[in-house]
Tab-separated table of C-alpha atoms and ligand atoms in Angstrom:
chain	number	residue	atom	x	y	z
C	22	MET	CA	-7.800	-7.030	-20.396
C	23	ALA	CA	-8.605	-6.171	-17.013
C	24	ARG	CA	-7.440	-2.729	-15.713
C	25	VAL	CA	-5.948	-3.435	-12.171
C	26	LEU	CA	-5.887	-0.234	-9.989
C	27	THR	CA	-4.290	0.808	-6.479
C	28	GLY	CA	-2.825	2.895	-4.850
C	29	ILE	CA	-0.713	3.617	-1.169
C	30	GLN	CA	-1.001	6.272	0.962
C	31	SER	CA	2.479	8.236	1.173
C	32	SER	CA	2.374	8.782	5.176
C	33	GLY	CA	5.042	6.769	6.167
C	34	ARG	CA	8.034	4.701	4.617
C	35	PRO	CA	6.650	1.129	3.709
C	36	HIS	CA	7.359	-1.700	5.896
C	37	LEU	CA	7.547	-5.395	5.706
C	38	GLY	CA	3.679	-5.477	6.314
C	39	ASN	CA	3.016	-3.354	2.914
C	40	ILE	CA	5.640	-5.304	1.044
C	41	LEU	CA	4.296	-8.762	1.578
C	42	GLY	CA	0.461	-7.874	2.200
C	43	ALA	CA	-0.267	-5.026	-0.589
C	44	ILE	CA	3.024	-4.646	-3.171
C	45	LEU	CA	3.948	-7.937	-4.277
C	46	PRO	CA	0.707	-9.161	-4.374
C	47	ALA	CA	-0.059	-6.446	-6.456
C	48	ILE	CA	3.240	-6.712	-8.725
C	49	GLU	CA	2.104	-10.591	-8.938
C	50	LEU	CA	-1.274	-9.653	-10.535
C	51	SER	CA	0.968	-7.099	-12.570
C	52	LYS	CA	2.811	-9.810	-14.586
C	53	ASN	CA	-0.186	-11.405	-15.961
C	54	PRO	CA	-0.253	-10.570	-19.695
C	55	GLU	CA	-4.000	-9.768	-19.808
C	56	ASN	CA	-3.782	-7.353	-17.167
C	57	GLU	CA	-3.077	-3.524	-17.565
C	58	SER	CA	-1.913	-2.224	-14.165
C	59	PHE	CA	-2.275	1.683	-12.604
C	60	PHE	CA	-0.662	1.580	-9.536
C	61	PHE	CA	-0.196	5.111	-8.005
C	62	ILE	CA	0.976	6.952	-4.571
C	63	ALA	CA	-1.972	8.401	-3.050
C	64	ASP	CA	-0.235	11.472	-1.738
C	65	LEU	CA	-3.239	13.673	-1.156
C	66	HIS	CA	-4.753	11.017	0.812
C	67	SER	CA	-1.803	11.127	3.127
C	68	LEU	CA	-2.762	15.072	3.947
C	69	THR	CA	-5.618	13.691	5.727
C	70	THR	CA	-2.915	12.917	8.694
C	71	LEU	CA	0.553	13.807	7.656
C	72	LYS	CA	0.797	17.888	7.128
C	73	ASP	CA	4.446	17.805	7.224
C	74	GLY	CA	5.522	18.486	3.335
C	75	ALA	CA	9.254	17.645	3.176
C	76	LEU	CA	8.222	14.251	5.120
C	77	ARG	CA	5.484	13.634	2.875
C	78	ALA	CA	7.917	14.334	-0.322
C	79	GLU	CA	10.658	11.705	1.067
C	80	TYR	CA	7.509	9.003	1.768
C	81	VAL	CA	6.646	9.505	-1.859
C	82	ARG	CA	10.001	8.726	-2.606
C	83	ALA	CA	10.151	5.561	-0.564
C	84	ILE	CA	6.953	4.423	-1.852
C	85	ALA	CA	7.850	5.060	-5.508
C	86	ALA	CA	11.404	3.546	-4.835
C	87	THR	CA	9.861	0.214	-3.312
C	88	TRP	CA	7.315	-0.717	-6.204
C	89	LEU	CA	10.795	-0.028	-8.529
C	90	ALA	CA	12.726	-2.362	-5.547
C	91	PHE	CA	10.578	-5.274	-6.074
C	92	GLY	CA	10.458	-4.958	-9.958
C	93	PHE	CA	7.123	-3.097	-10.780
C	94	ASP	CA	7.425	-2.569	-14.735
C	95	TYR	CA	6.764	0.778	-15.131
C	96	LYS	CA	7.349	0.867	-18.547
C	97	LYS	CA	4.748	-1.623	-19.448
C	98	ASN	CA	2.018	-0.221	-17.061
C	99	VAL	CA	0.927	3.295	-15.545
C	100	PHE	CA	2.941	4.665	-12.355
C	101	TRP	CA	2.281	8.198	-11.150
C	102	ARG	CA	1.711	10.513	-8.125
C	103	GLN	CA	-2.006	10.922	-7.746
C	104	SER	CA	-1.264	15.223	-6.684
C	105	ARG	CA	0.510	15.812	-9.880
C	106	VAL	CA	-2.702	14.351	-11.923
C	107	GLN	CA	-5.576	16.992	-11.179
C	108	GLU	CA	-8.304	15.403	-12.560
C	109	HIS	CA	-8.487	12.985	-9.474
C	110	THR	CA	-9.431	16.233	-7.323
C	111	GLU	CA	-12.145	17.288	-10.080
C	112	LEU	CA	-13.523	14.095	-10.148
C	113	ALA	CA	-13.895	13.996	-6.435
C	114	TRP	CA	-15.870	17.339	-6.159
C	115	TYR	CA	-18.160	15.920	-8.313
C	116	LEU	CA	-18.572	12.473	-6.876
C	117	ASN	CA	-18.931	14.400	-3.275
C	118	CYS	CA	-22.409	15.359	-4.474
C	119	PHE	CA	-23.336	11.774	-5.751
C	120	THR	CA	-22.464	10.770	-2.168
C	121	PRO	CA	-25.155	10.646	0.595
C	122	PHE	CA	-23.795	11.913	4.018
C	123	PRO	CA	-24.926	8.957	5.583
C	124	MET	CA	-22.917	6.779	3.911
C	125	LEU	CA	-19.496	8.671	4.670
C	126	ALA	CA	-20.989	8.821	8.414
C	127	ASN	CA	-21.527	5.273	8.318
C	128	ALA	CA	-17.500	4.549	7.137
C	129	THR	CA	-16.150	2.093	9.555
C	130	ALA	CA	-12.907	3.497	8.842
C	131	TYR	CA	-13.596	7.033	9.094
C	132	LYS	CA	-15.392	5.995	12.879
C	133	GLU	CA	-11.813	4.508	13.911
C	134	LYS	CA	-9.845	7.076	12.866
C	135	SER	CA	-12.033	9.798	14.070
C	136	GLU	CA	-11.807	8.320	17.459
C	137	LYS	CA	-8.069	7.855	17.302
C	138	LEU	CA	-7.044	11.286	16.117
C	139	SER	CA	-6.932	14.330	17.445
C	140	ASP	CA	-7.153	16.261	13.856
C	141	VAL	CA	-10.806	15.166	12.810
C	142	ASN	CA	-10.800	17.162	9.389
C	143	ALA	CA	-13.279	16.963	6.614
C	144	GLY	CA	-10.740	15.244	4.022
C	145	LEU	CA	-10.643	12.168	6.662
C	146	PHE	CA	-14.357	12.404	6.215
C	147	THR	CA	-14.914	12.486	2.543
C	148	TYR	CA	-11.461	10.272	1.963
C	149	PRO	CA	-13.627	7.587	0.276
C	150	VAL	CA	-14.970	9.544	-2.274
C	151	LEU	CA	-11.555	10.897	-3.374
C	152	GLN	CA	-10.795	7.227	-3.318
C	153	ALA	CA	-13.892	6.329	-5.539
C	154	ALA	CA	-12.102	9.333	-8.099
C	155	ASP	CA	-8.817	7.219	-7.975
C	156	ILE	CA	-10.670	4.334	-9.286
C	157	LEU	CA	-13.488	5.685	-11.585
C	158	LEU	CA	-11.087	7.891	-13.492
C	159	PHE	CA	-9.224	5.046	-14.882
C	160	ASP	CA	-12.052	2.912	-16.013
C	161	ALA	CA	-10.193	0.189	-13.531
C	162	ASN	CA	-11.999	-3.121	-13.266
C	163	ILE	CA	-9.823	-5.292	-10.423
C	164	ILE	CA	-8.452	-3.024	-7.416
C	165	PRO	CA	-6.411	-5.363	-5.164
C	166	VAL	CA	-6.652	-3.986	-1.527
C	167	GLY	CA	-6.415	-5.369	2.118
C	168	LYS	CA	-9.701	-6.492	3.882
C	169	ASP	CA	-10.235	-3.153	5.756
C	170	GLN	CA	-10.560	-1.567	2.304
C	171	LYS	CA	-13.531	-3.614	1.382
C	172	GLN	CA	-16.246	-0.979	2.412
C	173	HIS	CA	-14.155	1.432	0.417
C	174	LEU	CA	-14.703	-0.180	-2.534
C	175	GLU	CA	-18.485	-0.958	-2.141
C	176	MET	CA	-18.561	2.772	-1.378
C	177	SER	CA	-16.713	3.397	-5.066
C	178	LYS	CA	-19.205	1.014	-6.660
C	179	ASP	CA	-22.492	2.707	-5.149
C	180	ILE	CA	-21.187	6.426	-6.202
C	181	ALA	CA	-20.634	5.124	-9.736
C	182	VAL	CA	-24.216	3.520	-9.838
C	183	ARG	CA	-25.856	6.893	-8.625
C	184	PHE	CA	-23.725	8.991	-11.117
C	185	ASN	CA	-24.544	6.363	-14.124
C	186	GLN	CA	-27.914	6.854	-13.108
C	187	LEU	CA	-28.278	10.358	-13.478
C	188	ALA	CA	-26.198	9.743	-16.879
C	189	GLY	CA	-28.437	7.075	-18.373
C	190	GLU	CA	-25.820	4.857	-19.155
C	191	GLU	CA	-22.806	3.316	-17.921
C	192	ILE	CA	-20.099	6.040	-18.065
C	193	LEU	CA	-18.020	5.046	-14.997
C	194	VAL	CA	-16.741	1.504	-15.092
C	195	LEU	CA	-17.817	-0.654	-11.854
C	196	PRO	CA	-14.892	-1.917	-10.188
C	197	GLU	CA	-14.311	-5.003	-8.020
C	198	ALA	CA	-12.183	-5.314	-4.857
C	199	LYS	CA	-9.972	-8.343	-5.318
C	200	ILE	CA	-9.324	-9.237	-1.723
C	201	ASP	CA	-7.065	-12.175	-1.184
C	202	ASP	CA	-8.065	-13.957	2.038
C	203	ARG	CA	-4.804	-16.056	1.869
C	204	ILE	CA	-2.675	-12.812	2.629
C	205	MET	CA	-2.279	-12.965	6.165
C	206	THR	CA	-1.818	-10.019	8.569
C	207	ILE	CA	1.865	-9.893	8.971
C	208	PRO	CA	2.680	-9.395	12.825
C	209	GLY	CA	4.964	-6.496	14.409
C	210	ILE	CA	7.532	-6.660	16.773
C	211	ASP	CA	5.364	-6.380	19.332
C	212	GLY	CA	3.152	-9.487	17.769
C	213	GLN	CA	0.307	-6.921	16.811
C	214	LYS	CA	-0.978	-6.414	13.312
C	215	MET	CA	2.564	-4.786	11.831
C	216	SER	CA	1.285	-1.027	11.374
C	217	LYS	CA	2.914	2.392	11.036
C	218	SER	CA	0.559	3.751	13.331
C	219	TYR	CA	1.704	1.161	16.082
C	220	ASN	CA	5.083	1.798	15.781
C	221	ASN	CA	6.061	-1.626	15.792
C	222	TYR	CA	7.226	-2.343	12.206
C	223	ILE	CA	10.241	-3.386	10.228
C	224	ASP	CA	11.298	-1.164	7.305
C	225	ILE	CA	13.670	-3.467	5.585
C	226	PHE	CA	15.513	-0.840	3.607
C	227	LEU	CA	17.018	0.418	6.897
C	228	PRO	CA	21.065	0.015	6.979
C	229	GLU	CA	22.152	-3.171	8.476
C	230	ASN	CA	23.214	-1.954	12.063
C	231	GLU	CA	19.783	0.076	12.469
C	232	LEU	CA	17.825	-2.906	11.206
C	233	LYS	CA	19.546	-5.495	13.724
C	234	LYS	CA	18.369	-2.558	16.625
C	235	VAL	CA	14.950	-3.627	15.754
C	236	THR	CA	14.801	-7.148	15.246
C	237	LYS	CA	16.548	-7.286	18.704
C	238	LYS	CA	13.141	-5.822	20.176
C	239	ILE	CA	10.784	-8.322	18.722
C	240	LEU	CA	8.832	-9.634	21.727
C	241	SER	CA	9.929	-12.781	23.128
C	242	ASP	CA	9.001	-14.533	26.120
C	243	SER	CA	11.585	-15.612	28.902
C	244	LYS	CA	12.336	-18.702	28.402
C	245	ALA	CA	16.307	-19.616	28.750
C	246	LEU	CA	18.193	-20.623	25.810
C	247	GLU	CA	18.508	-24.390	27.129
C	248	GLU	CA	14.643	-24.831	27.239
C	249	PRO	CA	12.974	-26.273	24.250
C	250	LYS	CA	10.684	-23.424	23.044
C	251	ASP	CA	7.138	-23.198	20.420
C	252	PRO	CA	7.834	-21.970	17.486
C	253	ASP	CA	4.345	-21.105	16.535
C	254	SER	CA	3.681	-18.553	19.419
C	255	ASP	CA	6.837	-16.688	18.737
C	256	VAL	CA	6.914	-13.279	16.536
C	257	THR	CA	10.511	-14.162	15.245
C	258	PHE	CA	9.512	-17.240	14.173
C	259	LYS	CA	6.645	-16.198	12.310
C	260	LEU	CA	8.481	-13.218	10.791
C	261	PHE	CA	11.327	-15.953	9.595
C	262	SER	CA	8.537	-18.114	8.057
C	263	LEU	CA	7.182	-15.520	5.833
C	264	ILE	CA	10.448	-14.631	3.880
C	265	ALA	CA	12.707	-18.015	4.531
C	266	SER	CA	12.921	-20.888	2.520
C	267	GLU	CA	10.935	-24.130	3.527
C	268	SER	CA	13.934	-26.000	4.745
C	269	GLU	CA	15.430	-22.839	6.504
C	270	ILE	CA	11.853	-22.674	8.277
C	271	ALA	CA	12.219	-26.148	9.173
C	272	GLU	CA	15.691	-26.067	10.327
C	273	MET	CA	14.368	-23.185	12.928
C	274	ARG	CA	11.478	-24.981	13.818
C	275	SER	CA	13.783	-28.204	15.420
C	276	ASN	CA	16.117	-25.532	16.647
C	277	TYR	CA	13.258	-24.226	18.895
C	278	THR	CA	11.788	-27.695	19.846
C	279	ASN	CA	15.068	-29.103	20.756
C	280	GLY	CA	16.146	-26.384	22.907
C	281	GLY	CA	19.689	-24.854	23.036
C	282	TYR	CA	19.081	-22.151	20.753
C	283	GLY	CA	17.860	-18.998	22.189
C	284	TYR	CA	15.349	-16.144	20.969
C	285	GLY	CA	18.819	-14.041	20.062
C	286	HIS	CA	19.854	-16.653	17.475
C	287	ALA	CA	16.749	-16.504	15.965
C	288	LYS	CA	16.728	-12.808	15.523
C	289	GLN	CA	20.085	-13.028	14.125
C	290	ALA	CA	18.712	-15.785	11.937
C	291	LEU	CA	15.760	-13.341	11.066
C	292	LEU	CA	18.448	-10.382	10.005
C	293	ALA	CA	20.348	-12.188	8.104
C	294	CYS	CA	17.566	-13.887	6.114
C	295	ILE	CA	15.847	-10.067	5.655
C	296	LEU	CA	19.368	-9.098	4.123
C	297	GLU	CA	19.689	-12.129	2.216
C	298	LYS	CA	16.395	-12.133	0.942
C	299	PHE	CA	16.072	-8.494	0.121
C	300	ASP	CA	19.359	-7.866	-0.820
C	301	GLU	CA	18.562	-7.079	-4.576
C	302	PRO	CA	15.370	-4.978	-3.597
C	303	ARG	CA	17.715	-3.141	-1.051
C	304	ARG	CA	20.489	-2.021	-3.559
C	305	ILE	CA	17.632	-1.016	-5.947
C	306	PHE	CA	15.751	1.087	-3.066
C	307	ASN	CA	18.617	2.960	-2.317
C	308	TYR	CA	19.971	3.595	-6.045
C	309	TYR	CA	16.351	5.275	-6.687
C	310	MET	CA	16.562	7.060	-3.365
C	311	GLU	CA	20.281	8.294	-4.354
C	312	ASN	CA	19.274	9.027	-7.863
C	313	ASN	CA	16.223	11.377	-7.529
C	314	GLU	CA	15.952	12.650	-10.848
C	315	GLU	CA	15.595	9.677	-12.477
C	316	LEU	CA	12.683	8.419	-10.180
C	317	GLU	CA	11.420	11.565	-10.960
C	318	SER	CA	11.333	11.298	-14.551
C	319	ILE	CA	9.797	7.638	-14.417
C	320	LEU	CA	6.809	9.392	-12.133
C	321	VAL	CA	6.534	12.496	-14.709
C	322	ALA	CA	6.392	9.654	-17.764
C	323	GLY	CA	4.057	7.819	-16.027
C	324	GLU	CA	1.798	11.216	-15.013
C	325	GLU	CA	1.533	11.979	-18.777
C	326	LYS	CA	0.229	8.197	-19.396
C	327	ALA	CA	-2.166	8.632	-16.155
C	328	ARG	CA	-3.398	11.977	-17.449
C	329	SER	CA	-4.130	11.433	-20.776
C	330	VAL	CA	-6.872	8.209	-19.861
C	331	ALA	CA	-8.160	10.619	-16.841
C	332	GLN	CA	-9.187	13.442	-19.071
C	333	HIS	CA	-10.742	11.027	-21.181
C	334	THR	CA	-12.843	10.259	-18.891
C	335	ILE	CA	-13.550	13.550	-17.011
C	336	GLY	CA	-14.064	14.619	-20.262
C	337	LYS	CA	-17.286	12.466	-20.180
C	338	VAL	CA	-18.290	13.668	-16.817
C	339	ARG	CA	-18.422	16.713	-17.460
C	340	ASN	CA	-20.352	16.289	-20.264
C	341	VAL	CA	-23.079	14.793	-18.402
C	342	LEU	CA	-22.863	17.290	-15.947
C	343	GLY	CA	-23.061	20.443	-18.373
C	344	PHE	CA	-19.356	21.422	-17.364
C	345	SER	CA	-18.221	21.443	-21.062
C	346	SER	CA	-17.307	24.232	-23.212
Y	11	ADP	P1	-0.278	1.290	7.767
Y	11	ADP	O1	-1.356	-0.261	8.661
Y	11	ADP	O2	0.644	0.898	7.822
Y	11	ADP	O3	-1.046	2.640	8.191
Y	11	ADP	P2	-1.773	1.241	5.305
Y	11	ADP	O4	-2.762	1.255	5.694
Y	11	ADP	O5	-1.032	2.478	4.684
Y	11	ADP	O6	-0.618	0.580	6.496
Y	11	ADP	O7	-1.575	-0.382	4.237
Y	11	ADP	C1	-1.302	-0.061	3.112
Y	11	ADP	C2	-1.311	-1.435	2.280
Y	11	ADP	O8	-0.359	-2.291	3.001
Y	11	ADP	C3	-2.807	-2.052	2.405
Y	11	ADP	O9	-3.240	-2.511	1.458
Y	11	ADP	C4	-2.596	-2.620	3.758
Y	11	ADP	O10	-3.505	-3.917	3.582
Y	11	ADP	C5	-1.429	-3.542	3.739
Y	11	ADP	N1	-0.976	-3.619	4.850
Y	11	ADP	C6	-0.514	-3.039	6.293
Y	11	ADP	N2	-0.019	-3.700	7.026
Y	11	ADP	C7	-0.267	-4.818	6.943
Y	11	ADP	C8	0.176	-5.866	7.598
Y	11	ADP	N3	0.735	-5.693	8.570
Y	11	ADP	N4	-0.156	-7.235	6.900
Y	11	ADP	C9	-0.639	-7.172	5.726
Y	11	ADP	N5	-0.937	-6.374	4.676
Y	11	ADP	C10	-0.541	-5.061	5.644
Y	12	LIG	N1	-7.084	3.621	1.396
Y	12	LIG	C1	-6.278	3.070	0.828
Y	12	LIG	C2	-5.348	2.800	1.856
Y	12	LIG	O1	-5.445	3.153	2.783
Y	12	LIG	C3	-5.211	4.091	0.029
Y	12	LIG	C4	-5.905	4.457	-1.667
Y	12	LIG	C5	-6.190	5.461	-1.985
Y	12	LIG	C6	-6.394	3.524	-2.891
Y	12	LIG	N2	-6.959	5.446	-3.471
Y	12	LIG	C7	-7.051	3.983	-3.785
Y	12	LIG	C8	-6.132	1.846	-2.624
Y	12	LIG	C9	-7.448	3.500	-4.763
Y	12	LIG	C10	-7.016	1.364	-3.718
Y	12	LIG	C11	-7.830	2.233	-4.553
Y	12	LIG	O2	-4.689	1.313	1.508
């Protein structure tokens, strides 16, 4: 039995890139009966960049509702908010004291963020330590993440090794990143990587009229309707290919190459495809967004399960460090 663990920051509503690149592959892994999955909402991590509490609470609900909308089995697995299980922050402090300063100073994600952001706070710097605590608290074996998280996972492992050296035994389980190279980078409406920080994302849960406005904005060249078009260099076609069936993709491809088919037609087809393929997730998402109490009770039940595992690990760590009563 392998323990799979991953977290998503509550720094925005999940977009198509997060869903295809992170949420769906993790849910797939969770369906393997050999695995036990621990999926959480990294709301403490989101504080490094998002200070507005009301917005964070809304994003937490949206992320939770997305996992549920795509069928994550929260009863069989463990599903919680990081901030509600205080052992995350307790372990993060201990691990801070096992983390060499230069290791954090060399972190690529930190360097990139500190160049881009005006608020370069200490939380941003120690972000990987909290992430290590998230993982090590639950004896997690497999951590499905995007390529950008590779270094953070190496740091988690390194920090665990340092702690275990002091303890003289393997108190903290060494985690392995699972980076699926087959998962492609989903392009945003401007053709760059889809990301909330580039404001180029597609929120598939928007009402139809708003979703239509977003799909209309997708970048295209200025070829006239009659002209043949190259599907492989077009963003609408790329997005369509990620969600449509093989026959639908083949049909759109020939429409492009034949000519007489405008980008407006392709955008309409993409919108229709999103509405059709994600009809059920859209309904479940809206249901949970409107039934807050039900969502809350699912998260509270998950917290209890997470806490009992976390308390076991933190007890062992406190013992090693001389913090137990
Ligand atoms: P964002 O770039 O919008 O801030 P995050 O960094 O919060 O997204 O990413 C959360 C998860 O979604 C990560 O596992 C990341 O690898 C995945 N992800 C984000 N954007 C994309 C994308 N465009 N294509 C594929 N996966 C993505
Ligand atoms: N840093 C991850 C990201 O930005 C989110 C995260 C926080 C995480 N804690 C984690 C991912 C623990 C995996 C395991 O995508």
